[in-house]
Short mmCIF file of C-alpha atoms in Angstrom, two decimals:
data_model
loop_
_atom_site.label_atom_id
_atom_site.label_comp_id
_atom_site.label_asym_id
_atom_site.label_seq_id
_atom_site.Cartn_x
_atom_site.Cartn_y
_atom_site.Cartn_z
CA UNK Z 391 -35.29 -36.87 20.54
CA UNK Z 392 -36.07 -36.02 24.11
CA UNK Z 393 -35.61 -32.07 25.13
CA UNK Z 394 -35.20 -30.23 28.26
CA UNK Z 395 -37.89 -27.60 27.50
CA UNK Z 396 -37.40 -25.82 31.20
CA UNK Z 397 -36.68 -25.89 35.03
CA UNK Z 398 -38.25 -24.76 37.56
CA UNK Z 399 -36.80 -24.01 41.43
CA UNK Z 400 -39.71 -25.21 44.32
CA UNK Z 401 -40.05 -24.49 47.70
CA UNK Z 402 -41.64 -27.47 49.69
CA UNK Z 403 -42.87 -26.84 53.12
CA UNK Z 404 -45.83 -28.61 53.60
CA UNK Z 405 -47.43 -27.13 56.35
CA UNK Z 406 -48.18 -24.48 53.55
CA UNK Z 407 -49.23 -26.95 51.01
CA UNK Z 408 -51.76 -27.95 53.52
CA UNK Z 409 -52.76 -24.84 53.98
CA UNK Z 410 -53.03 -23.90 50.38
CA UNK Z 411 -54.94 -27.47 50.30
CA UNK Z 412 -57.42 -26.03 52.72
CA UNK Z 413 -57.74 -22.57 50.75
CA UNK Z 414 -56.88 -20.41 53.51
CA UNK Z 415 -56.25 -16.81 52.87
CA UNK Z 416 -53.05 -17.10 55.43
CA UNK Z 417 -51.26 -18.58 52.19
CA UNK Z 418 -52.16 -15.99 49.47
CA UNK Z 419 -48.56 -15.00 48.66
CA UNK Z 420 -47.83 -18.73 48.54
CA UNK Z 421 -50.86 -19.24 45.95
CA UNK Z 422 -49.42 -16.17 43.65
CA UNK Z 423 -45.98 -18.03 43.65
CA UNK Z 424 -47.07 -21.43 42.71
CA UNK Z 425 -49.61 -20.37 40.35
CA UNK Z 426 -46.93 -18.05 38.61
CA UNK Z 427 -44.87 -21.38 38.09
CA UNK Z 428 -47.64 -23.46 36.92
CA UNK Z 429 -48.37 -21.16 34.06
CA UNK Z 430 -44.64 -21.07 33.30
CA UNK Z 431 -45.06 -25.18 33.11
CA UNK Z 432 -48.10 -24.93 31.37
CA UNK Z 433 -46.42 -23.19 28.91
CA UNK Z 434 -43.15 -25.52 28.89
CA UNK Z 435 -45.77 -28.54 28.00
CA UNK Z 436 -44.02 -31.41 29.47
CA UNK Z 437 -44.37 -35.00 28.86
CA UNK Z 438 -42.10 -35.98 32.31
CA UNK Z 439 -41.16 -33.78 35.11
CA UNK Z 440 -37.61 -35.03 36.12
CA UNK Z 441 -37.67 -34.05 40.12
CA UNK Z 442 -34.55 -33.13 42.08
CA UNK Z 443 -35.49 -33.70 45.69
CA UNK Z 444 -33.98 -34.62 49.07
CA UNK Z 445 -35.31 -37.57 50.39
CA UNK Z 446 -37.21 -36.84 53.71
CA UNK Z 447 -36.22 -40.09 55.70
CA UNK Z 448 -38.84 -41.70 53.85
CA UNK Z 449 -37.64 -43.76 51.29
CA UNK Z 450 -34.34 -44.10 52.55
CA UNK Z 451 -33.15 -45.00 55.81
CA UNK Z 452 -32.39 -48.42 57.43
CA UNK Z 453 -30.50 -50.27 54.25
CA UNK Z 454 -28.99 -47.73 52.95
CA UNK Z 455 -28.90 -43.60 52.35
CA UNK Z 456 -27.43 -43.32 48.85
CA UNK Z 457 -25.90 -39.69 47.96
CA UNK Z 458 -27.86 -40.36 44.31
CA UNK Z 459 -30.47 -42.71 43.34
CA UNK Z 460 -33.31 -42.41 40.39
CA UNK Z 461 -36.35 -43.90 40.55
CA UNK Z 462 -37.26 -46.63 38.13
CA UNK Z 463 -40.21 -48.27 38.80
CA UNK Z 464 -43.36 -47.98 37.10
CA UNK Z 465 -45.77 -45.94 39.50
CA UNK Z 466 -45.35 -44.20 42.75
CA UNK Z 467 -47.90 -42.88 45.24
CA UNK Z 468 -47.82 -40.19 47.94
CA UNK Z 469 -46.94 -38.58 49.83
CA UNK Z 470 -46.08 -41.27 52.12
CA UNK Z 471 -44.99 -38.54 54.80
CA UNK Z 472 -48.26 -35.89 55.32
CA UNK Z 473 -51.38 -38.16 54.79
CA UNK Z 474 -53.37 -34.61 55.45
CA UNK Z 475 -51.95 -33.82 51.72
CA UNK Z 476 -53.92 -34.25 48.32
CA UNK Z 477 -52.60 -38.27 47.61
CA UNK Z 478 -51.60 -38.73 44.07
CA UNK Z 479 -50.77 -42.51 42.38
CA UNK Z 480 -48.40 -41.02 39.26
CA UNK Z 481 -46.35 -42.92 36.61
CA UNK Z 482 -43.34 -42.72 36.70
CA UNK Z 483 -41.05 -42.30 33.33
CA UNK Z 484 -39.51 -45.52 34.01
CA UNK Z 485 -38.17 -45.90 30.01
CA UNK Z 486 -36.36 -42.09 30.49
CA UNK Z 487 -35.01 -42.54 34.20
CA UNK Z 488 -33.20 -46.02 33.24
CA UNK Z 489 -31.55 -44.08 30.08
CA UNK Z 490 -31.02 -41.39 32.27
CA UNK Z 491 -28.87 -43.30 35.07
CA UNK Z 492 -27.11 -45.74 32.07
CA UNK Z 493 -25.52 -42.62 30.67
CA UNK Z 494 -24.57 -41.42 33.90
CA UNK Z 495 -23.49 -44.06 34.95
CA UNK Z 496 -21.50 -44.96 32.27
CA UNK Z 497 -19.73 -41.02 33.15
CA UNK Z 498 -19.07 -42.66 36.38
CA UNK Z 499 -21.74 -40.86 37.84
CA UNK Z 500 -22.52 -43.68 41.26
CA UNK Z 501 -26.42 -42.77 40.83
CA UNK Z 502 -28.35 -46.06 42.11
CA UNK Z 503 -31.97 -47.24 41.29
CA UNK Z 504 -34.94 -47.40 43.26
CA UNK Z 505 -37.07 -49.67 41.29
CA UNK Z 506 -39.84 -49.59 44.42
CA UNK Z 507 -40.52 -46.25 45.89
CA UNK Z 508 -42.95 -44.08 47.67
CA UNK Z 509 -43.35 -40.36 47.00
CA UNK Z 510 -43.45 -38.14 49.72
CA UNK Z 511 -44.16 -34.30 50.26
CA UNK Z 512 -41.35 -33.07 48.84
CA UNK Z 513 -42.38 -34.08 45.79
CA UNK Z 514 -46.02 -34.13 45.90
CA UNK Z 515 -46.73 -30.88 47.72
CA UNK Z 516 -45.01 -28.75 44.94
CA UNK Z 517 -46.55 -30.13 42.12
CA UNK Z 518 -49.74 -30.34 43.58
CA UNK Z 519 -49.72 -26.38 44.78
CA UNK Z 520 -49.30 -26.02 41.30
CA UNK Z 521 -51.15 -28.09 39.32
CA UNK Z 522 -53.84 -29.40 41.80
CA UNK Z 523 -52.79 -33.19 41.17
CA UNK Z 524 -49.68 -34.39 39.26
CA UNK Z 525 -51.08 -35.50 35.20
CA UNK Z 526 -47.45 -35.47 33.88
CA UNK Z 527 -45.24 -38.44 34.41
CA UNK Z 528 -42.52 -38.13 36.91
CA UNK Z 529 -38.78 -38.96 37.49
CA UNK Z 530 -37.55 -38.68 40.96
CA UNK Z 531 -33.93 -37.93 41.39
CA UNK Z 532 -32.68 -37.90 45.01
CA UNK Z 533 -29.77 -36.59 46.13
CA UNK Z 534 -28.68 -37.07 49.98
CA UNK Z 535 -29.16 -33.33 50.97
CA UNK Z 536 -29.95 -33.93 54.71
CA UNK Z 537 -27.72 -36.49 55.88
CA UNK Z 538 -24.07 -35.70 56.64
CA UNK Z 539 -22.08 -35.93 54.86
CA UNK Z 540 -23.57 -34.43 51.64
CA UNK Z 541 -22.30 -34.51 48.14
CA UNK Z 542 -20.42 -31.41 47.14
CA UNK Z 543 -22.03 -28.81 45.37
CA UNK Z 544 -19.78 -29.13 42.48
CA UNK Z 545 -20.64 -32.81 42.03
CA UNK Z 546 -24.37 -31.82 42.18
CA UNK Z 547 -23.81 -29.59 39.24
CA UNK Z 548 -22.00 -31.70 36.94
CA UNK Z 549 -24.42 -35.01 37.79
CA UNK Z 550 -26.78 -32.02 36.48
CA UNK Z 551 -24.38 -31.68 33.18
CA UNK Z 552 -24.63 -35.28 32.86
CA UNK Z 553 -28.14 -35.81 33.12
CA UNK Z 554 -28.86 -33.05 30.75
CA UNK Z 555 -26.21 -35.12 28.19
CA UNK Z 556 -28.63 -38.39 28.96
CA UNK Z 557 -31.86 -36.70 28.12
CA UNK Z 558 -30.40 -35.11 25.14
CA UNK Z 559 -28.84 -37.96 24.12
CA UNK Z 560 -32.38 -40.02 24.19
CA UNK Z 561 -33.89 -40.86 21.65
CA UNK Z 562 -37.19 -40.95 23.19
CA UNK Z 563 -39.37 -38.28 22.24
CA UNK Z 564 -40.07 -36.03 25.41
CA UNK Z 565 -40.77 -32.50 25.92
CA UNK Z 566 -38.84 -32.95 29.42
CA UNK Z 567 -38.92 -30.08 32.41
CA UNK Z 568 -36.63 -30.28 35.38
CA UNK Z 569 -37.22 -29.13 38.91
CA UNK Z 570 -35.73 -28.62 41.84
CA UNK Z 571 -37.00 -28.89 45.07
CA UNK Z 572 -36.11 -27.11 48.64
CA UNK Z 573 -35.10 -24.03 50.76
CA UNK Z 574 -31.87 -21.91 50.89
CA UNK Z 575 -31.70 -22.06 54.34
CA UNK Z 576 -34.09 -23.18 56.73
CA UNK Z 577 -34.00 -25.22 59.90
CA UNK Z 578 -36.36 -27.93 61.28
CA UNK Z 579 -36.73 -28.82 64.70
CA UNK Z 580 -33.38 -27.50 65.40
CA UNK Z 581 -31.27 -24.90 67.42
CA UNK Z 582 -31.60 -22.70 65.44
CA UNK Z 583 -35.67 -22.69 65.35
CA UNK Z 584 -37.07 -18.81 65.39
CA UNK Z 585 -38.96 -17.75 68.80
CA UNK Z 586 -42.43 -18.74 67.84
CA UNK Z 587 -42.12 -22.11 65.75
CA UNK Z 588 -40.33 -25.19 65.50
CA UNK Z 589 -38.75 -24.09 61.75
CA UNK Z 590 -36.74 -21.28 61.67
CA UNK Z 591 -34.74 -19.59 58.86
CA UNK Z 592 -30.91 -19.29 60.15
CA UNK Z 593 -29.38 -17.19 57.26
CA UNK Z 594 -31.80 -15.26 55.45
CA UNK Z 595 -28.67 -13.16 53.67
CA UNK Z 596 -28.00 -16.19 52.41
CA UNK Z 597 -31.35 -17.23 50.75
CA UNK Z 598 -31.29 -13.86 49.33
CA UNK Z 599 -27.88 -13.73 47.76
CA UNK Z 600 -28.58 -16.98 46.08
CA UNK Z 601 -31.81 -15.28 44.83
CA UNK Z 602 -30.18 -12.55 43.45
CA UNK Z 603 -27.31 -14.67 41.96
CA UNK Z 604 -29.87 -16.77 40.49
CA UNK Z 605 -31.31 -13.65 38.66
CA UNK Z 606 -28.22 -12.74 36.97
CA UNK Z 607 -27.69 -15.91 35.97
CA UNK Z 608 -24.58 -16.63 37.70
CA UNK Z 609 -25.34 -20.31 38.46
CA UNK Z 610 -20.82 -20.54 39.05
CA UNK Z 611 -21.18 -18.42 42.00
CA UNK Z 612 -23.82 -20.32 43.91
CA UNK Z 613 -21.73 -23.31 43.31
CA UNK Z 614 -18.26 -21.85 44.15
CA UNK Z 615 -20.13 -20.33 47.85
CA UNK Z 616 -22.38 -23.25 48.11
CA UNK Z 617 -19.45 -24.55 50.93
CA UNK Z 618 -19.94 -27.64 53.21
CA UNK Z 619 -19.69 -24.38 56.22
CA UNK Z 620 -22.20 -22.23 54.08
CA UNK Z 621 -24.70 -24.83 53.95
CA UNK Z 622 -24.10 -26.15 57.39
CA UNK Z 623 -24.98 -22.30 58.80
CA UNK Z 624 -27.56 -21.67 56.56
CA UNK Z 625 -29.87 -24.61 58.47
CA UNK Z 626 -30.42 -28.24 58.52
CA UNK Z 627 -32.27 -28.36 55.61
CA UNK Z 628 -30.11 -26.22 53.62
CA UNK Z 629 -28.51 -28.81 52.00
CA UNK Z 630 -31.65 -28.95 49.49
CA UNK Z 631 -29.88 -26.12 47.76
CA UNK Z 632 -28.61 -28.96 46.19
CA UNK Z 633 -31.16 -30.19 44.07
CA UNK Z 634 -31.16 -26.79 42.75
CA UNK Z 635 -27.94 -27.06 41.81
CA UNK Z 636 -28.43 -30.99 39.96
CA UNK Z 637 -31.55 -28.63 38.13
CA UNK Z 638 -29.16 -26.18 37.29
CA UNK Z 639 -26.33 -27.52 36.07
CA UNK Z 640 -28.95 -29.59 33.19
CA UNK Z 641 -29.12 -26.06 30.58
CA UNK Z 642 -26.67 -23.41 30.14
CA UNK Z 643 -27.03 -20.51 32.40
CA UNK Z 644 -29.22 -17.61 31.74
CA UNK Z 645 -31.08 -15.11 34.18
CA UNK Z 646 -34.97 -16.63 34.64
CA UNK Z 647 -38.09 -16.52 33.13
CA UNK Z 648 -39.48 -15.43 36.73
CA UNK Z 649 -38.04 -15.42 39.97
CA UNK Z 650 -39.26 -14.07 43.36
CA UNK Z 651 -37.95 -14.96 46.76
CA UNK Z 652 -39.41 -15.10 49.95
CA UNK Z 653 -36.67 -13.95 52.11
CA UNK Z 654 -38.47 -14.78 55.54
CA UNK Z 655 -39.06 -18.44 54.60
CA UNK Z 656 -35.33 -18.92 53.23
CA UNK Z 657 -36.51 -20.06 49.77
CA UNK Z 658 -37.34 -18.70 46.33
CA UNK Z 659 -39.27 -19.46 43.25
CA UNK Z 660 -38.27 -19.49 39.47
CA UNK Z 661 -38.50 -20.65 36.51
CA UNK Z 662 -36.49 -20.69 32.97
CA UNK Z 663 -38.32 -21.36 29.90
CA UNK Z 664 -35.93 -22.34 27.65
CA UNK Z 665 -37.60 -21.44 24.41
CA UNK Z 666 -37.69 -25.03 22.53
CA UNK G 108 -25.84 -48.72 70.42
CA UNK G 109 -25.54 -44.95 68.84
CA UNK G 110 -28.23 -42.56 68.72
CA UNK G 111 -29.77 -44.66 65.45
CA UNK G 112 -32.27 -46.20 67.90
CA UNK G 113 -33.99 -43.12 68.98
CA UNK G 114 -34.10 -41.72 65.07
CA UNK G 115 -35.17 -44.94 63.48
CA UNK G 116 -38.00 -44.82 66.79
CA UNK G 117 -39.20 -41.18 64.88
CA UNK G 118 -39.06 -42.29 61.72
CA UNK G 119 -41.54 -44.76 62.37
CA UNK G 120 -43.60 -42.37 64.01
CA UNK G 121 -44.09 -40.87 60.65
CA UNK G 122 -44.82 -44.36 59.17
CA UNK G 123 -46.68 -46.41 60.99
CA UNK G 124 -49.72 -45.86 62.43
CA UNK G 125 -49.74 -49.19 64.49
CA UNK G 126 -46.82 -47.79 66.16
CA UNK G 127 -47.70 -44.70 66.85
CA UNK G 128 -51.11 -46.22 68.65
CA UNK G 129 -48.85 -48.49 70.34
CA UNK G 130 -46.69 -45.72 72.34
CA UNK G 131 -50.18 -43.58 73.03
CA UNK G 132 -51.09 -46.86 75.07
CA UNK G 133 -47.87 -48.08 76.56
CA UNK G 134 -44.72 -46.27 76.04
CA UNK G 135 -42.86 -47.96 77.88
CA UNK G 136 -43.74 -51.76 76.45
CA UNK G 137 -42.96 -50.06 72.52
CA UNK G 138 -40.28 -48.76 73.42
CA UNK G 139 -38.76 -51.59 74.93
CA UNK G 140 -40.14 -53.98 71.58
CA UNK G 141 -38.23 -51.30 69.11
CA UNK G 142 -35.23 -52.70 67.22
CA UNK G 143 -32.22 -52.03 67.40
CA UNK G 144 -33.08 -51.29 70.76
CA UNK G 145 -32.97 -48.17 72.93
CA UNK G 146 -30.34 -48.05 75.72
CA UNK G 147 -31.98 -47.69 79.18
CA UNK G 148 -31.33 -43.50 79.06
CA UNK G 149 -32.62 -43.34 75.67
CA UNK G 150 -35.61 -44.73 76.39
CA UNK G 151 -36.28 -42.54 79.69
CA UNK G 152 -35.30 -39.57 77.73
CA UNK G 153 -38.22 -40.83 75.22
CA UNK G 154 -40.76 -40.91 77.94
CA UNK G 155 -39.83 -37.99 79.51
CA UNK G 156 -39.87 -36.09 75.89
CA UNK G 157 -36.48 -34.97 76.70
CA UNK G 158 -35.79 -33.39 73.21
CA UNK G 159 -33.39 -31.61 74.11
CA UNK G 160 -30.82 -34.08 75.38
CA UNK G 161 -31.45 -36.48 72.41
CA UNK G 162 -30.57 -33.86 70.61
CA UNK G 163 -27.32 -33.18 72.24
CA UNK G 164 -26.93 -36.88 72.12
CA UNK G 165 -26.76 -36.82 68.52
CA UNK G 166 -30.35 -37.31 67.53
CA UNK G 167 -31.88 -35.58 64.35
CA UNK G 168 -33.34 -32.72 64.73
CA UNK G 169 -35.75 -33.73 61.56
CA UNK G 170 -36.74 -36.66 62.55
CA UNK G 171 -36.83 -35.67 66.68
CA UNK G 172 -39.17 -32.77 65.84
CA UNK G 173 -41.63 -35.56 64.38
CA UNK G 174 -42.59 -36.59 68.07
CA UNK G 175 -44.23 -32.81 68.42
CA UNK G 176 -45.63 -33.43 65.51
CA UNK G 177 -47.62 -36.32 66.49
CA UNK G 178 -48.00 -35.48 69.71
CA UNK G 179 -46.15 -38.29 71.67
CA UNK G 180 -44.51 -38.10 75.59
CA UNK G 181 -46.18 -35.53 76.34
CA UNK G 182 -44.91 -33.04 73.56
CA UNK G 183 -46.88 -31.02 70.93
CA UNK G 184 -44.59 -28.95 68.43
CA UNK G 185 -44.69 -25.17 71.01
CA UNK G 186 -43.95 -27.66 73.86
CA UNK G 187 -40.89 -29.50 71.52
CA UNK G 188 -39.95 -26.16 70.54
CA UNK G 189 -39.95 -24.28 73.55
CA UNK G 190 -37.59 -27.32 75.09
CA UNK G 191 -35.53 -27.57 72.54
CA UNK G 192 -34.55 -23.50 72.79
CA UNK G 193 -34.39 -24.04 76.51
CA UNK G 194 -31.38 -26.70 75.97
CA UNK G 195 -30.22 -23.95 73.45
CA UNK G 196 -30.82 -21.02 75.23
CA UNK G 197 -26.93 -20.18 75.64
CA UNK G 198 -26.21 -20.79 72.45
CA UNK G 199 -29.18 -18.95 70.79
CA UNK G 200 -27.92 -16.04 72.71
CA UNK G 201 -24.67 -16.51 71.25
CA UNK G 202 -25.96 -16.24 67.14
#
């Protein structure tokens, strides 16, 4: 019987992977974080890592953006996007992520397969700042978080519900952690850029009160605020709150194992151990 | 054509290496080979590094910040930056 054993939430910015890559001191605080998580996912013992990301114009773009797809095929290498990154060649848990999108698509859940796919930083640069390469197999999960329009937040949450029926409904056995990946709010390239870079954070109060919602455990109220207007004035890359929300939605919800924010870069980190 | 041209153009900045060699030695000539192709403003926005009107056009700030990054019509990410707040400025002001 496969088991969700935990989740973790990422942050993904890879001009701090690189740097953490590169060992430079500028990224201590960033090396605390991730090494916090990787001995919470040490401890959760995974066989697969089922990843929650938004898709970075990478592996979708001229034939189609799908709002959901899963990755199938049997291997995947990356990151396709930041060849400066640590490059990983990873199987995927092709056997899982096919059960996984049967069952929700069978719960009408329109989630549609990539059976050929490369990874990019998203993906890669979290794992790696954790765990130095990626030695646990991998299904990606994308949900369309940067190209308008998005899914809802609700409909990220319950596609969470349903995955966490499909893994638990497996009868694979899998000690199975989900993560999310992305910022709160943050902006790239856009308007909305701070004075002295090309990023910029647009609603930090925002970032902050998800944070804190997140460490009560009141995963309801990020969905119910998570609005199309909240996320479009919380940055163009806001919208990766929702693979948090598709992480969330997969266990019932409980405060964290750890959390900590970083309220100037419009993201947090966390992690729920759930004890199996 | 919409402002797809000019985003699929900086998504294969990211991509393609061959490409990206292509518009260091003549703009112009990959520009005009890119498919769908560029209207004639597009592309002299391109060459210019106008970021800031493709942006107002429509073009993606994610994948128009990408040109910075790899350092193409004369941009670097401060220069792409400081443009794109210039075409901002009254709005910035306004936040």
């Amino acid at each position: 019987m496969a088991e969700i054993v935990g989740a973790l939430g990422v942050p993904h910015n890879p001009f701090v992977a690189l740097a953490l890559a590169r060992g430079e001191d500028s990224v201590s605080e960033a090396r605390r974080l991730y090494d916090a998580l990787a001995s919470e996912l040490r401890a959760m013992n995974p066989d697969t890592i089922v990843i929650v990301t938004t898709d970075h114009y990478n592996v979708f773009f001229e034939v189609s953006v799908p709002i959901f797809s899963i990755g199938v095929a049997e291997r995947a290498a990356g990151p396709c996007d930041y060849p400066q990154l640590p490059r990983v060649d990873v199987a995927l848990d092709a056997e899982l992520a096919r059960e996984i999108q049967a069952s929700v698509v069978a719960e009408d859940f329109d989630v549609g397969a990539s059976r050929e796919l490369e990874l990019d930083h998203t993906i890669t640069a979290p794992l790696c700042s954790m765990l130095g390469t990626v030695d646990v197999a991998l299904v990606p999960l994308f949900v369309s978080g940067s190209l308008h329009p998005l899914p809802r937040a609700r409909r990220c949450f319950a596609l969470g519900r349903a995955v966490r029926r499909a893994i638990e409904r497996s009868p694979l056995a899998r000690r199975v952690v989900v993560v999310g990946s992305g910022a709160f709010s943050f902006e790239v390239g856009g308007p909305r850029m701070s004075e002295d870079s090309h990023v910029g954070v647009p609603d930090p109060a925002w970032a902050a009160h998800v944070t804190e919602l997140l460490a009560a455990g009141d995963f309801e109220r990020v969905v119910a605020e998570a609005t199309p207007a909240q996320l479009e004035a919380a940055g163009n890359a806001s919208g990766e709150l929702l693979d948090w929300l598709v992480m969330l939605g997969t266990f019932d919800a409980r405060p964290p194992t750890f959390i900590e924010a970083q309220p100037a870069e419009g993201h947090a980190y966390a992690a729920w151990r759930l004890g199996v | 054509m919409s402002i797809y041209a000019v985003d699929k153009v900086c998504r294969r900045v990211v991509r393609e290496p061959d490409f990206v060699q292509a518009l260091r030695d003549d703009p112009e000539q990959a520009l005009r080979a890119a498919q769908p192709p560029l209207t004639d403003e597009e592309r002299a926005l391109l060459l210019a590094g106008d970021v800031g009107r493709l942006g107002r056009m429509g073009a993606s700030f994610f994948l128009l910040h990408q040109l910075g990054r790899f350092e193409l019509f004369g941009l670097t990410l401060p220069e792409y930056a400081a443009r794109i707040r210039a075409e901002y400025a009254a709005e910035r002001r306004a936040l």
